[in-house]
Coordinates of C-alpha atoms in Angstrom, one line a residue:
M32 CA -10.7 -3.3 -36.6
E33 CA -8.9 -3.0 -39.9
R34 CA -6.7 -0.3 -38.4
A35 CA -5.7 -2.5 -35.4
S36 CA -4.8 -5.3 -37.7
A37 CA -2.7 -3.0 -39.9
D38 CA -0.9 -1.6 -36.8
E39 CA -0.3 -5.2 -35.5
Q40 CA 1.1 -6.2 -38.9
N41 CA 3.4 -3.1 -38.8
W42 CA 4.6 -3.9 -35.2
T43 CA 5.2 -7.6 -36.2
A44 CA 7.2 -6.5 -39.3
L45 CA 9.3 -4.1 -37.1
L46 CA 9.9 -6.8 -34.5
L47 CA 10.9 -9.3 -37.2
A48 CA 13.3 -6.7 -38.6
V49 CA 14.8 -6.4 -35.1
R50 CA 14.9 -10.2 -34.7
D51 CA 16.3 -11.0 -38.1
Q52 CA 18.5 -8.0 -38.9
Q53 CA 19.1 -6.3 -35.5
D54 CA 17.4 -3.2 -37.2
K55 CA 18.0 -0.3 -34.9
V56 CA 15.5 2.0 -36.7
A57 CA 12.8 -0.6 -36.3
F58 CA 13.7 -1.0 -32.6
A59 CA 13.5 2.8 -32.2
A60 CA 10.0 2.8 -33.7
L61 CA 8.9 0.0 -31.3
F62 CA 10.5 1.8 -28.4
R63 CA 8.7 5.1 -29.2
H64 CA 5.4 3.3 -29.4
F65 CA 5.6 0.8 -26.5
A66 CA 7.8 2.5 -23.9
P67 CA 5.1 5.0 -22.8
R68 CA 2.4 2.4 -22.9
V69 CA 4.4 0.0 -20.8
K70 CA 5.2 2.7 -18.3
G71 CA 1.5 3.6 -18.1
F72 CA 0.6 0.0 -17.6
L73 CA 3.1 -0.4 -14.8
M74 CA 2.0 2.9 -13.1
K75 CA -1.6 1.7 -13.2
S76 CA -0.6 -1.4 -11.4
G77 CA 0.8 0.7 -8.6
M78 CA 4.4 1.3 -9.5
S79 CA 6.0 4.7 -8.9
A80 CA 6.7 6.8 -12.0
A81 CA 10.5 6.4 -11.6
L82 CA 10.4 2.7 -11.1
A83 CA 7.9 2.3 -14.0
E84 CA 10.2 4.2 -16.2
E85 CA 13.2 2.1 -15.3
C86 CA 11.1 -1.1 -15.7
A87 CA 9.8 0.0 -19.1
Q88 CA 13.3 0.5 -20.3
D89 CA 14.2 -2.9 -19.0
V90 CA 11.2 -4.4 -20.9
L91 CA 12.3 -2.8 -24.1
A92 CA 15.9 -3.8 -23.6
T93 CA 14.6 -7.4 -23.1
L94 CA 12.7 -7.0 -26.4
W95 CA 16.0 -6.2 -28.2
Q96 CA 18.0 -8.9 -26.5
K97 CA 15.4 -11.6 -26.7
S98 CA 13.8 -10.8 -30.0
H99 CA 15.0 -14.1 -31.3
L100 CA 12.4 -15.7 -29.0
F101 CA 9.5 -13.9 -30.6
D102 CA 7.2 -16.1 -32.6
P103 CA 4.4 -14.2 -34.4
T104 CA 2.3 -17.4 -34.7
R105 CA 2.1 -17.7 -30.9
A106 CA 1.4 -14.1 -29.8
S107 CA 1.0 -10.6 -31.1
V108 CA 3.8 -8.1 -30.5
A109 CA 1.7 -6.2 -27.9
T110 CA 0.9 -9.4 -26.1
W111 CA 4.6 -10.4 -26.0
V112 CA 5.7 -6.9 -24.8
F113 CA 3.0 -6.7 -22.1
T114 CA 3.7 -10.2 -20.9
I115 CA 7.4 -9.2 -20.4
A116 CA 6.2 -6.1 -18.6
R117 CA 3.8 -8.1 -16.3
N118 CA 6.7 -10.5 -15.4
R119 CA 9.0 -7.5 -14.6
R120 CA 6.2 -6.0 -12.4
I121 CA 5.9 -9.3 -10.5
D122 CA 9.7 -9.5 -10.1
A123 CA 9.8 -6.0 -8.8
A124 CA 7.0 -6.7 -6.3
R125 CA 8.9 -9.8 -5.1
R126 CA 12.1 -7.8 -4.7
A127 CA 10.3 -5.2 -2.7
A128 CA 8.8 -7.7 -0.4
R129 CA 12.1 -9.5 0.2
P130 CA 14.3 -8.0 2.9
E131 CA 17.7 -6.8 1.8
P132 CA 20.7 -8.5 3.3
E133 CA 21.7 -5.4 5.2
D134 CA 18.3 -5.4 6.8
L135 CA 18.8 -8.9 8.2
P136 CA 20.3 -9.2 11.7
W137 CA 23.9 -10.4 11.7
G138 CA 25.9 -11.8 14.6
P139 CA 24.7 -12.9 18.0
E140 CA 21.4 -11.6 19.1
A141 CA 21.5 -9.1 22.0
E142 CA 20.9 -10.6 25.3
P143 CA 17.5 -9.8 26.8
D144 CA 17.6 -7.4 29.7
Q145 CA 16.6 -8.7 33.1
Q146 CA 13.0 -7.5 32.9
E147 CA 12.5 -9.3 29.5
A148 CA 14.2 -12.4 30.9
L149 CA 11.9 -12.4 33.9
E150 CA 8.8 -11.9 31.7
M151 CA 9.9 -14.8 29.4
A152 CA 10.4 -17.1 32.4
Q153 CA 7.0 -16.1 33.8
E154 CA 5.4 -16.8 30.3
T155 CA 7.1 -20.2 30.1
E156 CA 5.9 -21.0 33.6
R157 CA 2.3 -20.0 32.7
L158 CA 2.4 -22.0 29.5
G159 CA 3.8 -25.1 31.4
A160 CA 0.9 -24.8 33.9
A161 CA -1.7 -24.4 31.2
L162 CA -0.3 -27.4 29.3
A163 CA -0.4 -29.5 32.5
L164 CA -4.2 -28.8 32.7
L165 CA -4.9 -30.2 29.3
P166 CA -6.1 -33.8 28.9
E167 CA -3.2 -36.2 28.1
S168 CA -4.6 -36.9 24.6
Q169 CA -4.5 -33.2 23.7
R170 CA -1.2 -32.4 25.5
A171 CA 0.7 -35.2 23.8
L172 CA -0.4 -34.0 20.4
I173 CA 0.5 -30.3 21.2
E174 CA 3.9 -31.4 22.4
K175 CA 4.6 -33.5 19.2
A176 CA 3.3 -30.7 16.9
Y177 CA 4.9 -27.6 18.6
F178 CA 7.8 -28.9 20.6
G179 CA 8.7 -32.0 18.5
E180 CA 8.0 -30.0 15.3
L181 CA 6.2 -32.9 13.7
T182 CA 3.6 -32.3 10.9
H183 CA 0.1 -33.7 11.3
T184 CA 1.0 -36.4 8.8
E185 CA 4.0 -37.4 10.8
I186 CA 1.9 -37.4 14.0
A187 CA -0.7 -39.6 12.3
A188 CA 2.0 -42.1 11.2
E189 CA 3.5 -42.1 14.7
T190 CA 0.3 -42.4 16.7
G191 CA -2.0 -44.3 14.3
L192 CA -4.7 -41.7 14.9
P193 CA -6.9 -40.4 12.0
M194 CA -5.9 -37.0 10.6
G195 CA -9.3 -35.5 11.6
T196 CA -8.8 -36.6 15.2
I197 CA -5.4 -35.1 15.4
K198 CA -6.5 -31.8 13.9
S199 CA -9.6 -31.5 16.2
R200 CA -7.6 -32.4 19.3
I201 CA -4.9 -29.9 18.5
R202 CA -7.5 -27.2 17.8
L203 CA -9.4 -27.9 21.0
A204 CA -6.1 -27.8 23.0
L205 CA -5.1 -24.5 21.4
D206 CA -8.5 -23.1 22.3
K207 CA -8.1 -24.2 25.9
L208 CA -4.6 -22.8 26.1
R209 CA -5.7 -19.4 24.6
A210 CA -8.5 -19.2 27.2
Q211 CA -6.1 -20.0 30.1
L212 CA -3.4 -17.7 29.0
S213 CA -5.6 -14.7 28.2

């Protein structure tokens, strides 16, 4: 316990030297200690070694650039560094999940071929016939929700029906449509 406290005091002193004097030697010591630990933390969370290496360098660069934001009364150096790392990991996951602009379709969509157009027309016809078989109270709500693109709250305001009634009628209607279309 004493050893951990002494180490933390050392890391705090080094980060304060970076913060207050832009001490490059202190930063190098922090880098040598934290960079491999941050990389390991990121790899354990599922990042590839190359991306974890890049992200760890970014975390330590942030430590240098934002050292003026470090407050030893609010967090330990390790907590501060690993919080930055966790935020970078979240950012990387969000970037990976977001499609790149070049992956998005541009320009007019290709016209469906005749077979697809025929299938779409038949599906539309089947849907129209299935909708016609629904009770009027259910069909009206389905049309407002899906064709009129109204929320349940907007439908309730428009019809005066309770929210529970709207939800149950829509659910029953969808169950009937699924059964008829399958």
